[in-house]
């Protein structure tokens, strides 16, 4: 699923909030029921918001996987300072470029790493002159502000089974957040905390270990 302001979901109307992202998921017309959600980073907190909406409707998710995404508020964006660098770089470079490779090079010249620049290049659109980065950066800033301000620790218990997966080398989870996650899971068969030897991009850095967590649940 492309969340709003991601991929091919660029035409969603404001307000651009975490709640709106979850309501977008509710509005999806799918030929099958949704019983489980897996979300990483921003998507992890969207998953928590969606799980809360489902629980309020009396149709809780069977499984919710929150991958290296802190449920609580982080208004200072601690652990995610790199996001500011990404937005600054995108505001520095032109929106249009002769090619995708030139877009990547421009972002590298603006200080971003090549993997991050290549990831951002996945969103460019082809034009008659080359490629264009189509995303409204002010809208991105709006949804990020709401994301970091939202505290959804209360939603951790919304699904029948919730799995909080933490990258041991990731800067996202502060020690206090890890302690809170562990406390919620202690003696609670519905909440599980897993730690993987990876940074924030744990599905890229430790895909086999993550798959091993999924296998007993999804087969």
Coordinates of C-alpha atoms in Angstrom, one line a residue:
X1 CA 0.0 0.0 0.0
X2 CA 1.3 3.5 -0.9
X3 CA 0.4 5.7 2.0
X4 CA -0.7 9.2 1.3
X5 CA 2.2 11.4 -0.1
X6 CA 4.0 8.2 -1.0
X7 CA 4.4 6.4 -4.4
X8 CA 1.2 6.8 -6.4
X9 CA -0.9 8.2 -3.6
X10 CA -0.1 11.8 -4.1
X11 CA -3.6 13.2 -4.6
X12 CA -5.0 12.7 -1.2
X13 CA -6.7 15.8 0.2
X14 CA -5.6 17.5 3.4
X15 CA -5.5 17.4 6.4
X16 CA -2.3 15.3 6.2
X17 CA -2.3 13.6 9.5
X18 CA -1.6 10.2 11.0
X19 CA -5.4 9.7 11.5
X20 CA -6.0 10.5 7.8
X21 CA -3.4 7.9 6.8
X22 CA -5.2 5.2 8.9
X23 CA -8.6 6.3 7.5
X24 CA -7.1 5.9 4.0
X25 CA -6.5 2.3 4.8
X26 CA -10.0 1.9 6.1
X27 CA -11.3 3.2 2.8
X28 CA -9.4 0.7 0.7
X29 CA -11.7 -1.5 -1.3
X30 CA -10.1 -4.9 -1.3
X31 CA -11.4 -8.3 -2.3
X32 CA -10.5 -9.9 1.0
X33 CA -10.6 -9.0 4.7
X34 CA -7.5 -7.4 6.3
X35 CA -6.5 -9.4 9.4
X36 CA -2.9 -8.3 9.8
X37 CA -0.8 -5.3 9.2
X38 CA 3.0 -4.8 9.0
X39 CA 4.4 -1.3 9.1
X40 CA 7.9 0.1 9.3
X41 CA 8.9 3.5 10.7
X42 CA 6.2 6.0 9.7
X43 CA 4.1 3.0 8.6
X44 CA 4.4 1.4 12.0
X45 CA 2.6 4.2 13.7
X46 CA 0.0 4.3 10.9
X47 CA -0.5 0.7 11.7
X48 CA -1.1 1.5 15.4
X49 CA -3.6 4.2 14.5
X50 CA -5.4 1.8 12.1
X51 CA -5.4 -1.0 14.7
X52 CA -7.1 1.5 17.1
X53 CA -9.8 2.3 14.6
X54 CA -10.4 -1.4 13.9
X55 CA -10.7 -2.1 17.6
X56 CA -13.1 0.7 18.1
X57 CA -15.3 -0.9 15.3
X58 CA -15.3 -4.2 17.2
X59 CA -13.1 -5.8 14.5
X60 CA -9.6 -5.9 15.9
X61 CA -6.6 -7.0 13.8
X62 CA -5.3 -10.5 14.5
X63 CA -1.7 -9.4 14.2
X64 CA 0.1 -6.0 14.1
X65 CA 3.8 -5.8 13.5
X66 CA 5.4 -2.4 14.3
X67 CA 9.0 -2.4 12.8
X68 CA 11.4 0.0 14.5
X69 CA 8.7 2.6 15.1
X70 CA 8.3 4.1 18.6
X71 CA 4.6 4.3 19.5
X72 CA 5.1 7.4 21.6
X73 CA 5.6 11.1 20.8
X74 CA 9.0 12.5 19.7
X75 CA 8.3 16.2 19.1
X76 CA 12.1 16.8 19.0
X77 CA 12.4 14.1 16.4
X78 CA 15.2 12.4 18.4
X79 CA 16.6 9.4 16.6
X80 CA 15.2 10.6 13.3
X81 CA 17.4 13.7 12.7
X82 CA 18.3 12.4 9.3
X83 CA 14.8 13.3 8.1
X84 CA 15.7 17.0 8.4
X85 CA 18.7 16.4 6.2
X86 CA 16.5 14.7 3.6
X87 CA 13.9 17.5 3.5
X88 CA 16.7 20.2 3.3
X89 CA 18.3 18.4 0.4
X90 CA 15.1 18.0 -1.5
X91 CA 14.4 21.8 -1.0
X92 CA 17.9 22.6 -2.2
X93 CA 17.9 20.7 -5.5
X94 CA 15.6 21.5 -8.5
X95 CA 12.4 19.4 -8.9
X96 CA 13.2 18.5 -12.5
X97 CA 16.3 16.7 -13.8
X98 CA 17.5 15.3 -17.1
X99 CA 17.5 11.8 -15.7
X100 CA 17.0 9.7 -12.6
X101 CA 20.8 9.3 -12.3
X102 CA 21.3 13.1 -12.3
X103 CA 18.6 13.4 -9.6
X104 CA 20.5 10.9 -7.5
X105 CA 23.8 12.8 -8.1
X106 CA 22.2 16.1 -7.2
X107 CA 21.0 14.7 -3.9
X108 CA 24.4 13.2 -3.2
X109 CA 26.0 16.6 -3.9
X110 CA 23.5 18.1 -1.3
X111 CA 24.9 15.7 1.3
X112 CA 22.7 12.6 1.2
X113 CA 24.1 9.1 1.0
X114 CA 23.7 7.2 -2.2
X115 CA 21.2 4.6 -0.8
X116 CA 18.9 7.4 0.5
X117 CA 19.2 9.3 -2.8
X118 CA 18.3 6.1 -4.7
X119 CA 15.4 5.4 -2.4
X120 CA 14.0 9.0 -3.0
X121 CA 14.5 8.5 -6.7
X122 CA 11.9 5.7 -6.6
X123 CA 9.3 8.4 -6.4
X124 CA 10.3 10.4 -9.5
X125 CA 7.9 10.8 -12.4
X126 CA 9.0 10.7 -16.0
X127 CA 8.4 13.9 -18.1
X128 CA 9.2 14.9 -21.7
X129 CA 12.4 16.6 -20.4
X130 CA 13.5 13.8 -18.0
X131 CA 12.3 13.2 -14.5
X132 CA 10.5 15.3 -11.8
X133 CA 10.2 14.8 -8.0
X134 CA 6.4 15.3 -7.6
X135 CA 5.9 15.3 -3.8
X136 CA 4.7 18.4 -2.0
X137 CA 7.4 18.9 0.7
X138 CA 5.1 21.2 2.7
X139 CA 2.5 18.4 2.9
X140 CA 5.3 16.0 3.9
X141 CA 6.3 18.3 6.7
X142 CA 2.7 18.6 7.9
X143 CA 2.2 14.8 8.2
X144 CA 5.6 14.3 9.8
X145 CA 4.8 17.0 12.4
X146 CA 1.6 15.1 13.3
X147 CA 3.4 11.8 13.3
X148 CA 6.1 12.9 15.7
X149 CA 3.5 14.6 18.0
X150 CA 1.2 11.6 18.2
X151 CA 1.4 9.4 21.3
X152 CA -0.1 6.0 20.5
X153 CA 1.2 3.8 23.3
X154 CA -2.4 3.2 24.1
X155 CA -2.9 1.5 20.7
X156 CA -0.3 -1.1 21.3
X157 CA -3.0 -3.3 22.9
X158 CA -5.5 -2.7 20.1
X159 CA -4.7 -5.9 18.1
X160 CA -5.1 -9.4 19.4
X161 CA -1.3 -9.8 19.0
X162 CA 1.1 -6.9 18.7
X163 CA 4.8 -7.3 17.9
X164 CA 7.2 -4.4 18.5
X165 CA 10.4 -5.1 16.6
X166 CA 13.4 -3.0 17.6
X167 CA 16.7 -2.7 15.7
X168 CA 19.4 -3.0 18.3
X169 CA 21.7 -0.5 16.3
X170 CA 18.9 1.9 15.5
X171 CA 18.8 5.4 17.1
X172 CA 15.0 5.5 17.0
X173 CA 14.2 3.7 20.3
X174 CA 15.5 5.6 23.3
X175 CA 16.3 3.5 26.4
X176 CA 13.2 4.8 28.1
X177 CA 11.0 3.7 25.2
X178 CA 12.6 0.3 25.1
X179 CA 11.9 -0.1 28.9
X180 CA 8.3 0.9 28.3
X181 CA 7.9 -1.6 25.5
X182 CA 9.4 -4.3 27.7
X183 CA 7.1 -3.4 30.6
X184 CA 4.0 -3.6 28.4
X185 CA 5.1 -7.1 27.2
X186 CA 6.0 -8.5 30.6
X187 CA 3.3 -11.0 31.6
X188 CA 1.1 -10.0 28.6
X189 CA 0.7 -12.8 26.0
X190 CA -0.7 -10.4 23.5
X191 CA 2.3 -8.0 23.3
X192 CA 5.7 -9.1 22.2
X193 CA 9.0 -7.3 21.9
X194 CA 11.7 -8.6 19.5
X195 CA 15.2 -7.2 19.0
X196 CA 17.1 -7.7 15.7
X197 CA 20.8 -7.0 15.1
X198 CA 20.2 -4.2 12.7
X199 CA 19.8 -0.5 12.3
X200 CA 16.6 1.3 11.5
X201 CA 16.3 -0.3 8.1
X202 CA 16.1 -3.8 9.7
X203 CA 14.1 -5.3 6.8
X204 CA 17.1 -4.5 4.6
X205 CA 19.9 -5.3 7.0
X206 CA 18.4 -8.4 8.7
X207 CA 15.8 -9.8 6.3
X208 CA 16.4 -13.4 7.2
X209 CA 16.1 -12.7 11.0
X210 CA 12.9 -10.7 10.3
X211 CA 11.5 -13.5 8.1
X212 CA 12.2 -16.0 11.0
X213 CA 9.9 -13.9 13.2
X214 CA 7.2 -13.9 10.6
X215 CA 7.3 -17.6 9.8
X216 CA 5.7 -19.0 12.9
X217 CA 2.8 -16.5 12.5
X218 CA 2.2 -16.5 8.8
X219 CA 3.8 -19.9 7.8

